[in-house]
Short mmCIF file of C-alpha atoms in Angstrom, two decimals:
data_model
loop_
_atom_site.label_atom_id
_atom_site.label_comp_id
_atom_site.label_asym_id
_atom_site.label_seq_id
_atom_site.Cartn_x
_atom_site.Cartn_y
_atom_site.Cartn_z
CA MET A 1 114.10 92.65 119.97
CA LEU A 2 112.46 95.04 117.50
CA ASN A 3 114.31 97.97 119.05
CA ALA A 4 117.63 96.15 118.61
CA LEU A 5 116.83 95.24 114.99
CA GLN A 6 115.77 98.80 114.24
CA ARG A 7 118.99 100.24 115.60
CA SER A 8 121.19 97.71 113.79
CA THR A 9 119.53 97.73 110.36
CA LEU A 10 120.38 101.27 109.26
CA PRO A 11 124.10 101.06 110.18
CA MET A 12 124.30 97.72 108.35
CA LEU A 13 122.77 99.16 105.18
CA GLN A 14 124.95 102.27 105.38
CA THR A 15 128.04 100.08 105.72
CA MET A 16 127.21 97.55 103.00
CA ILE A 17 125.47 99.67 100.33
CA GLU A 18 127.03 102.67 98.59
CA ASP A 19 125.18 105.99 98.41
CA GLY A 20 123.96 107.04 94.99
CA THR A 21 121.15 106.64 92.50
CA THR A 22 122.39 103.23 91.30
CA PHE A 23 122.41 100.21 93.59
CA ASN A 24 125.97 99.20 94.43
CA LEU A 25 127.37 97.05 97.24
CA SER A 26 130.27 98.63 99.10
CA PRO A 27 133.75 97.03 99.30
CA ASN A 28 132.88 96.11 102.91
CA PHE A 29 130.62 93.36 101.59
CA GLN A 30 133.63 91.14 100.81
CA TYR A 31 134.44 90.84 104.53
CA LEU A 32 131.06 89.32 105.43
CA ALA A 33 130.81 85.61 106.15
CA ASP A 34 128.64 83.61 103.75
CA THR A 35 125.73 83.36 106.19
CA GLU A 36 125.75 87.12 106.74
CA ARG A 37 125.78 87.73 102.99
CA THR A 38 122.75 85.48 102.60
CA PHE A 39 120.96 87.24 105.45
CA LEU A 40 121.61 90.72 104.01
CA ALA A 41 120.51 89.65 100.53
CA ALA A 42 117.29 88.20 101.95
CA ARG A 43 116.53 91.44 103.79
CA VAL A 44 117.15 93.57 100.72
CA GLY A 45 115.01 91.19 98.66
CA SER A 46 112.14 91.45 101.15
CA GLY A 47 112.35 95.23 101.22
CA THR A 48 112.42 95.43 97.44
CA THR A 49 109.37 93.17 97.25
CA ASP A 50 107.42 95.42 99.60
CA LEU A 51 108.42 98.46 97.52
CA TYR A 52 107.20 96.68 94.39
CA MET A 53 103.90 95.66 95.97
CA THR A 54 103.41 99.23 97.19
CA ALA A 55 104.02 100.49 93.65
CA LEU A 56 101.37 98.04 92.39
CA GLY A 57 98.80 99.62 94.72
CA TYR A 58 98.54 97.06 97.52
CA THR A 59 97.90 98.48 100.99
CA TRP A 60 97.39 95.85 103.69
CA ARG A 61 99.86 93.09 104.44
CA ALA A 62 100.32 90.03 106.63
CA ASN A 63 102.70 87.11 107.02
CA ALA A 64 101.94 84.17 104.73
CA ALA A 65 103.03 81.62 107.34
CA CYS A 66 99.32 81.15 108.07
CA LEU A 67 99.00 79.19 104.82
CA SER A 68 100.89 76.17 106.11
CA SER A 69 101.32 74.63 109.54
CA THR A 70 104.29 72.60 108.31
CA LEU A 71 107.69 73.44 106.89
CA ASP A 72 106.39 73.15 103.35
CA PRO A 73 107.74 76.06 101.24
CA HIS A 74 105.28 78.91 100.93
CA ALA A 75 105.29 82.57 99.93
CA ASP A 76 106.47 85.25 102.33
CA PHE A 77 103.67 87.81 102.37
CA ILE A 78 99.95 88.27 101.86
CA TYR A 79 98.63 91.56 100.48
CA GLU A 80 95.20 93.13 100.05
CA GLY A 81 94.14 96.23 98.19
CA GLY A 82 94.85 97.51 94.70
CA SER A 83 93.34 95.32 92.00
CA ALA A 84 92.46 92.67 94.57
CA SER A 85 90.36 95.03 96.70
CA GLY A 86 87.06 93.42 97.65
CA ASN A 87 87.91 90.17 95.89
CA GLY A 88 90.50 88.39 98.00
CA VAL A 89 94.21 88.55 98.68
CA VAL A 90 97.43 87.96 96.74
CA LEU A 91 100.67 86.24 97.66
CA ALA A 92 104.17 87.64 97.28
CA GLU A 93 107.37 85.61 97.48
CA ALA A 94 110.58 87.60 98.02
CA HIS A 95 114.08 86.58 96.98
CA GLY A 96 117.41 88.37 97.10
CA SER A 97 120.87 87.26 96.04
CA PHE A 98 124.32 88.85 95.86
CA ALA A 99 126.49 86.58 93.73
CA ALA A 100 129.38 86.98 91.31
CA ASN A 101 127.38 85.23 88.56
CA ALA A 102 124.18 87.25 89.06
CA SER A 103 122.57 88.19 85.74
CA ALA A 104 119.21 89.14 84.34
CA GLN A 105 118.74 85.52 83.25
CA SER A 106 119.66 83.98 86.61
CA VAL A 107 117.46 86.39 88.55
CA HIS A 108 114.54 85.72 86.21
CA LEU A 109 115.01 81.98 86.68
CA GLN A 110 114.95 82.45 90.46
CA SER A 111 111.70 84.39 90.34
CA LYS A 112 110.11 81.77 88.08
CA ASN A 113 111.23 78.80 90.17
CA LYS A 114 110.14 80.47 93.41
CA TYR A 115 106.73 81.17 91.90
CA LEU A 116 106.20 77.58 90.79
CA ARG A 117 107.31 76.17 94.14
CA GLN A 118 106.05 78.64 96.74
CA VAL A 119 103.20 80.60 95.17
CA LYS A 120 101.32 78.58 92.55
CA PRO A 121 100.41 75.65 94.90
CA TYR A 122 98.51 78.06 97.16
CA LEU A 123 96.32 79.74 94.54
CA ALA A 124 92.60 79.45 95.34
CA MET A 125 93.45 78.48 98.92
CA THR A 126 91.46 80.10 101.71
CA SER A 127 93.50 82.15 104.18
CA PRO A 128 92.39 83.96 107.37
CA TYR A 129 92.33 87.12 105.24
CA GLY A 130 90.39 85.85 102.24
CA GLU A 131 90.80 83.62 99.20
CA VAL A 132 94.15 83.73 97.40
CA ILE A 133 93.27 84.98 93.91
CA HIS A 134 96.68 85.92 92.50
CA GLY A 135 100.38 85.59 93.22
CA TYR A 136 103.76 87.18 92.60
CA SER A 137 107.37 86.11 92.92
CA ILE A 138 109.87 88.98 92.98
CA ALA A 139 113.62 88.37 92.76
CA PHE A 140 116.36 90.96 93.24
CA GLY A 141 120.03 90.34 92.47
CA SER A 142 123.32 92.17 92.20
CA ARG A 143 126.97 91.36 91.54
CA PRO A 144 129.38 92.48 94.29
CA GLY A 145 131.80 95.05 92.90
CA ALA A 146 129.59 95.92 89.91
CA PRO A 147 127.09 98.80 89.93
CA GLY A 148 123.48 98.09 89.13
CA ALA A 149 121.05 95.32 89.96
CA PHE A 150 118.56 92.95 88.35
CA LEU A 151 114.86 92.68 89.16
CA SER A 152 112.43 90.06 87.87
CA LEU A 153 108.74 89.47 88.47
CA SER A 154 106.80 86.25 87.86
CA GLU A 155 103.06 86.29 88.45
CA THR A 156 99.84 84.42 87.88
CA LYS A 157 98.73 84.53 84.28
CA ILE A 158 95.40 86.25 83.72
CA PRO A 159 93.55 84.46 80.90
CA LYS A 160 92.39 86.55 77.97
CA MET A 161 88.66 87.07 77.70
CA LYS A 162 86.82 85.66 74.74
CA LYS A 163 84.82 88.06 72.65
CA GLY A 164 81.50 88.78 74.33
CA GLU A 165 82.54 87.12 77.60
CA PRO A 166 81.72 89.12 80.77
CA PRO A 167 84.80 90.52 82.55
CA THR A 168 86.17 88.41 85.40
CA THR A 169 89.46 90.14 86.20
CA PRO A 170 89.86 91.63 89.69
CA GLU A 171 89.81 95.16 88.25
CA ALA A 172 86.33 94.60 86.83
CA ARG A 173 84.70 93.20 89.96
CA THR A 174 82.80 95.19 92.53
CA ARG A 175 85.14 96.62 95.16
CA GLY A 176 84.25 96.52 98.85
CA ASP A 177 84.14 99.62 101.06
CA GLY A 178 86.85 100.05 103.66
CA ALA A 179 89.64 97.69 104.63
CA PRO A 180 88.96 94.04 105.55
CA THR A 181 89.11 93.95 109.34
CA SER A 182 91.20 90.78 109.64
CA ILE A 183 94.15 91.99 107.56
CA ALA A 184 93.83 95.60 108.80
CA LEU A 185 94.26 94.30 112.36
CA ALA A 186 97.28 92.23 111.27
CA THR A 187 98.87 95.21 109.50
CA HIS A 188 98.30 97.62 112.36
CA ARG A 189 99.55 95.08 114.87
CA SER A 190 102.92 95.30 113.12
CA ASN A 191 102.68 99.08 112.73
CA PHE A 192 101.89 99.84 116.36
CA PHE A 193 104.46 97.26 117.44
CA LEU A 194 107.19 99.16 115.59
CA ALA A 195 105.83 102.40 117.07
CA GLY A 196 106.26 100.97 120.58
CA ALA A 197 102.55 100.81 121.41
CA ASP A 198 102.53 97.49 123.26
CA ASP A 199 99.28 98.41 125.00
CA VAL A 200 97.50 98.68 121.63
CA ILE A 201 99.03 95.35 120.58
CA ASN A 202 97.57 93.65 123.66
CA TRP A 203 94.08 94.81 122.71
CA ILE A 204 94.50 93.75 119.07
CA ASP A 205 95.66 90.30 120.20
CA TRP A 206 92.66 89.99 122.51
CA VAL A 207 90.24 90.98 119.74
CA ARG A 208 91.81 88.56 117.26
CA ALA A 209 91.88 85.66 119.74
CA ALA A 210 88.27 86.26 120.83
CA ASP A 211 88.84 84.50 124.15
CA GLY A 212 90.59 84.93 127.47
CA ALA A 213 90.50 87.84 129.88
CA PRO A 214 90.84 91.31 128.34
CA PRO A 215 93.87 93.49 129.13
CA GLU A 216 93.73 96.04 131.91
CA PRO A 217 91.71 99.01 130.56
CA THR A 218 94.22 101.78 131.21
CA PRO A 219 94.49 104.97 129.11
CA VAL A 220 96.78 104.83 126.09
CA GLU A 221 98.63 108.06 125.43
CA PHE A 222 99.73 109.39 122.07
CA LEU A 223 101.38 112.68 121.18
CA ARG A 224 100.37 114.78 118.20
CA MET A 225 103.07 116.12 115.89
CA GLN A 226 102.89 118.30 112.80
CA TYR A 227 105.19 117.20 109.97
CA ALA A 228 105.22 118.00 106.25
CA GLY A 229 101.70 119.40 106.33
CA ARG A 230 100.15 116.44 108.18
CA SER A 231 99.45 115.53 111.78
CA TYR A 232 100.89 112.30 113.14
CA LEU A 233 100.45 110.32 116.35
CA VAL A 234 103.55 109.10 118.17
CA HIS A 235 103.29 106.69 121.08
CA ALA A 236 104.66 108.06 124.35
CA SER A 237 106.90 105.02 124.95
CA SER A 238 109.15 105.94 122.02
CA LEU A 239 110.15 109.30 123.49
CA TRP A 240 113.49 108.56 125.07
CA TRP A 241 116.87 110.23 124.89
CA PRO A 242 119.87 107.91 124.34
CA ASP A 243 120.46 107.97 128.13
CA HIS A 244 116.87 106.68 128.61
CA GLU A 245 115.63 109.74 130.48
CA TRP A 246 112.18 111.10 129.75
CA ILE A 247 112.24 114.48 128.03
CA GLU A 248 109.48 115.83 130.23
CA GLU A 249 110.55 119.46 129.73
CA PHE A 250 109.43 119.23 126.09
CA PHE A 251 105.88 118.15 126.86
CA ASP A 252 102.75 120.22 127.15
CA HIS A 253 100.77 118.03 129.56
CA GLN A 254 97.46 119.72 128.85
CA HIS A 255 94.93 117.19 127.59
CA LEU A 256 93.98 118.39 124.12
CA TRP A 257 91.24 116.09 122.96
CA PRO A 258 89.94 112.56 123.54
CA LEU A 259 89.98 110.04 120.75
CA THR A 260 87.70 107.86 122.85
CA PRO A 261 87.34 107.47 126.60
CA ARG A 262 90.53 105.38 126.43
CA TRP A 263 92.74 106.92 123.73
CA SER A 264 94.24 110.41 124.12
CA SER A 265 96.62 112.79 122.38
CA ARG A 266 99.04 115.49 123.55
CA LEU A 267 101.31 117.99 121.85
CA LEU A 268 104.89 116.93 121.15
CA LEU A 269 107.79 119.38 121.17
CA GLY A 270 110.65 116.94 121.49
CA ARG A 271 113.42 115.28 119.57
CA GLY A 272 113.56 111.54 119.06
CA PRO A 273 116.17 108.92 118.20
CA ARG A 274 118.52 109.65 115.32
CA LEU A 275 116.87 106.94 113.23
CA GLY A 276 113.62 108.88 113.31
CA TRP A 277 110.16 108.14 114.65
CA PHE A 278 107.65 105.50 113.65
CA ALA A 279 104.27 107.21 113.59
CA VAL A 280 100.72 106.90 112.25
CA GLU A 281 98.87 109.59 110.34
CA GLU A 282 96.43 111.17 112.78
CA THR A 283 93.14 110.94 110.87
CA ALA A 284 93.60 107.32 109.83
CA GLY A 285 95.12 106.35 113.18
CA THR A 286 92.20 107.94 115.03
CA ASN A 287 89.70 106.07 112.83
CA PHE A 288 91.46 102.78 113.54
CA LEU A 289 91.63 103.36 117.31
CA LYS A 290 87.97 104.38 117.42
CA SER A 291 86.99 101.25 115.49
CA LEU A 292 89.13 99.10 117.77
CA THR A 293 87.53 100.75 120.82
CA GLY A 294 84.07 99.95 119.47
CA ILE A 295 84.97 96.28 119.11
CA ILE A 296 86.44 96.25 122.63
CA GLN A 297 83.39 97.94 124.17
CA ASP A 298 81.22 95.26 122.56
CA GLY A 299 83.26 92.65 124.36
CA GLY A 300 84.89 91.47 121.13
CA ARG A 301 81.67 89.65 120.23
CA SER A 302 80.89 91.60 117.07
CA THR A 303 83.72 92.38 114.68
CA PRO A 304 82.73 94.24 111.49
CA ALA A 305 83.77 92.80 108.16
CA THR A 306 85.51 96.04 107.18
CA LEU A 307 86.93 99.11 108.89
CA PRO A 308 86.52 102.68 107.52
CA LEU A 309 90.23 103.26 106.84
CA PRO A 310 91.62 105.44 104.05
CA ASN A 311 94.42 104.77 101.57
CA PHE A 312 97.21 107.30 101.13
CA VAL A 313 99.40 108.10 98.16
CA PRO A 314 102.78 106.74 99.30
CA VAL A 315 105.61 109.20 99.81
CA GLY A 316 109.36 108.56 100.01
CA PHE A 317 109.61 105.45 97.83
CA GLY A 318 111.03 107.02 94.69
CA LEU A 319 108.01 105.83 92.71
CA ALA A 320 107.01 107.56 89.50
CA GLY A 321 105.33 110.86 90.25
CA LEU A 322 106.32 110.70 93.91
CA THR A 323 109.79 112.21 93.72
CA ALA A 324 110.81 115.17 95.85
CA GLU A 325 110.14 117.50 92.92
CA GLY A 326 106.53 116.37 92.81
CA ARG A 327 105.84 116.75 96.50
CA GLY A 328 105.44 120.53 96.59
CA ASP A 329 106.16 122.39 99.81
CA ASP A 330 107.09 119.25 101.77
CA SER A 331 110.02 118.36 99.50
CA GLY A 332 112.49 119.45 102.19
CA TYR A 333 111.20 116.86 104.63
CA GLN A 334 112.71 113.40 104.80
CA TYR A 335 110.06 110.80 105.54
CA THR A 336 108.23 107.75 104.27
CA LEU A 337 104.45 107.40 104.31
CA PHE A 338 102.86 104.03 103.47
CA ARG A 339 99.43 103.58 101.92
CA ASP A 340 97.97 102.37 105.24
CA ASP A 341 98.95 105.53 107.28
CA PHE A 342 102.20 104.20 108.77
CA ALA A 343 105.18 106.57 108.53
CA LEU A 344 108.86 106.91 109.40
CA LEU A 345 109.82 110.53 110.07
CA GLU A 346 113.55 111.19 109.88
CA ASP A 347 113.88 114.49 111.79
CA PRO A 348 110.75 115.24 113.83
CA ILE A 349 112.17 118.41 115.35
CA VAL A 350 111.63 120.12 111.99
CA GLY A 351 107.91 119.47 112.18
CA ALA A 352 107.69 120.20 115.90
CA LEU A 353 109.24 123.64 115.55
CA SER A 354 107.06 124.56 112.59
CA ALA A 355 103.83 123.51 114.31
#
């Protein structure tokens, strides 16, 4: 399912959104049925929300469905990191709309209403990833046929401190070391899922469930690739040509180094799908796999509160200070690197040949 969604998303965006520095829906949008328009707007709204939360400094994310076992309206995402680091988690509700009457006022009203209905009721609630200490509602809107878009943010009000009162804002509290294990496992479950590492997903699910028989302990193979001055790990299952034949002639099968007795890495000299490769930065990915191995070897009985995982400066989001001009020698590479080590590399052959 994820493979099908991955392959369909980029052509859809290329067909429905014009190229350029200003957001603009293409004329093709008028031929979409109403349900398809709503679906596309929701996807763009979710993506914009994640970009915004990344810009605010949040690193780890999970689905907010865990907040309610019913169909009661609730926010879309849970985030940890940034100003909330070591204190709890925040909620983020995403909304997107493409309507002829879209305006700054209407988009602001949507963000405000969504906050009051789907974020505010869950403040101070305890989630599997920590207490909810703050919340955001982010709305994105655009008028078909008109260039430009509207963005509005509603968030929890932080009360002003009285003179002489000790600071209580998240920024002033003591930050914890490392990433909270629960939400780091949730984030990397999604990351390795997109990267095609089903075997890693099985172990994460077993650790999180803390019951049942463990998966078969077979080696998990990754391939090392140099790209834009960094080393990345790519799961072997993603290395297929369009005709689904293994590109064995591009592999150096020599075992280079063990991550643990179970995780391994090899050198990649191949070319992947045209959409690029989902990968994890090697140092952070190795740290995560080693930590996961330690939990597994302990039988899943002892899970640390935090994992020693780094945060990266995001690349490829168009954020202030992170444009191509500010990226130095890697400005010719086309890729996206998230704060948690997850990356999408557009043309891996460039990195492979320069390694």
